[in-house]
């Protein structure tokens, strides 16, 4: 079985591209060192390899099902949760006084990457729990944190996010779950929530749902939405688990992939009262949820990256081992068959995967490092960093979701018929990843977020900051050996993006919101490829600097980085132009299409 | 449940774009009329709807499995086979004296399209049988046809194609299955065949395998390969089924999709002798197989089109019915939710699907009409038509395989989370179609076929013929209302293709075969999009001519065609340039990449 990620690449990304080691100069990380991070990453690799990768396919083939009213999972999931908890990963980024290691978020994301690559389905349970705890840490009262967050950090209870409803889907403004105030200050919650991952299982003593609902009498739309803590079992004053809170499993969703993560339809307030506590301010539930959205969306993007990464590793191993055919120039039918990695089109499929997944990994880790900068970086840069991260988030979420899928299609193609069978993992990764362009905001929502909100906010400062950073890296890389192609292609792409944004923004008022946003997807594609091109310039620059001194495998590694950067420059970045032209022209084709014409 | 195809579109494609009715002026089709074709197509729709569509998901969820040594399928498959047989479709394109209707191939493909759209898995059994019979019709002796082909035309026996072997995969030159001559002129067949669809089942009295093997002492490589008729059960002199021929089921493949079609590993000559008859000339087995390859590859392309088509229809229906969200310009949170088809990005996803699947359908039917021209068209054009069909075949096979997958991804995206569940068919189509870029020659093989063989054969005459045809349609469409965008974009794409081919062909000798072919995939992408752009010009021209007189639904239909053509012009054809530039530059990135650098 192929490894699920490349340790060498992760080291390169963290220490040679991002300079993660320098974080140790910040007070919060003063006790850390590269050795500490490496130990944590090695632990993550070993736990992921031993307790997560061991049941990935088994969980895919035996999806969660209901037995006697309880959701049954394959046994490996519980063992994985125990190992994850014993390793301390539920709380590793939290304060030491909360039992954490105060790990930087970028290292925490690198830790999580192992579990996503090893077993996406099983990793859903702890990651939802971590996200839930993060939100409580930001918005909960000390009492709420004591009561509902600490058990999550200890890995004793698990968490979910309950946003969507059957009638509303992505349109959260239209949710109807209600919260009726009770005399003791708590609320009686009633309604139905859809697509709740980890919504019911027996892995933990309790499940803490974070539920969006409307307090009776609240206004329509997003301003009437509040957020509530709703446990599966009520919690006694001593913190022990009490009676049922009447959150009823109404059904499981049966999905194409991601089968290891149970996904539920939940009824709140069925057959008895469901009690919830308001968390954060009334009417600000959606903004509390969105406060965590950057991190949640980076998490989805990283998940997509790691599925693609695992598929790349599997197809690379296959291509090296499988012998078939001969070079086009070979004339001897008796000659030995070559490894298929020798065939140009297989190299294309592998280089394309490499450029997508390593580019995506660089992007996800870069964005994670911005999260660290916001909490522990120099104060003076934070306003710009906030805008930059806001701008990048729709790309970090959607670009890997889309291009890991292309990458995984290429992985299947490398294996040919074998890749189409369940004897190899690539078809499963392909099914798993197809969720990522849908959940946590569809690709359409990301496009609207980018063009409708992020590009214009603060007078376009986020885009200006991005262009400054790219410009600085372009300048710094001038004259480096082997980076000319990616520099030139990136420069061209940046100019095309600037021209397109400038053209469409100048016509914003004239076009009106509907036509202005009609080609938002092109904005996402255009800027996404450009940003990943930038990530490749950064990687290529680091490789170019290291190559002259490198030997053996290390030299090969750097040459591979330069070649993948060149691939992205030559094969991928030229695609920016068509999107930029379309956006700039404010094309009316989709806008004018009528439903009856289909 | 949404219809699986649009009858209106099929009529448009056959009678308004292709002028299929004019075939009735050819002697072979003199007894036909449009009414005859319409009756046949209606029959196909009804049989497909009643006997095929009824168990598509059931067959997906209950894939073939072995019980007591026999392959067990869901019961609906047998009923479907009976209905297909009773409708006369096994022999509908054959001579009347063989029990056929002498249907043109293009009508036969349109018939098959219904079954592919309704149930791809189940349609595999008859279509393999039809392909097998077609090959016997071309290469079998009268005795062989009597013995092995007639029962296929009657739908009593079924057929397979047994080419691949575990150690050789796509590299057919390296197959090792052996054929030892026996005194009676037959052969003893021994070896293992992989990926044999329909290789074992209880649907028919017998299964006739067409098996590639090497006669003992034959030379290495393709010149040593012959083709054999190998029945599952030996055939008595009176044509009845006799004893086992020792073709042993060694295993079933468990696939991501296409689960309704059983796919097998077969051992020949295990536990007893397997007897086969040579069909066609010794040493010419591969060329016999490839003689049928144009039709087989058109069939795969059409299958891909129809999976995409069924997904498009399902997502269109969903988009019209599902209400969610409001226009970007809407300010009232209490206003009614709109059908999601109102959202620009959903219209984009639907228009993109429409442009892919209707463009693909036009291409598949056009190519099928060329097959008719080769057998019943004017003698003087056949040499050119042969070259044109040869050139188009890799595109007809690979373009829909790839772009139906993108289309189906868009279909899932329209449905959002619902599309990711097994409650709707789109995730199944998506899994099913992922096979199409792999079987009957991978995308890599199609690229090499196009650039390495078809573009250069007969001094490039095939390409010249294609450009003449496109040029004629460009001229004929000048001044038509509503086709300016597609005309301009197609003209540009054609120029880019010409420049790129001219650049790479002029350096062929200098580059050598390996580097010349290194970017063959770009040739496939570039010419593929251009050819489909041409198909959209043809459709747009037909629509533009009809629109002024059209009313109501018909007018909407034509407006939709013009808008989809515009979409392909504006969103898709600009992608040709990046591929053309890459091909023209003879880029060395993949060629120079080393296995150790990954």
Coordinates of C-alpha atoms in Angstrom, one line a residue, chain B residues 61 124 194 272 293 383 439:
Chain B
X61 CA -27.1 -1.5 -5.8
X124 CA -24.2 -3.6 -22.4
X194 CA -9.3 -9.8 -18.3
X272 CA -10.4 -29.4 -20.0
X293 CA -13.2 -0.3 -33.9
X383 CA -12.3 7.4 -49.8
X439 CA -12.3 1.2 -22.0

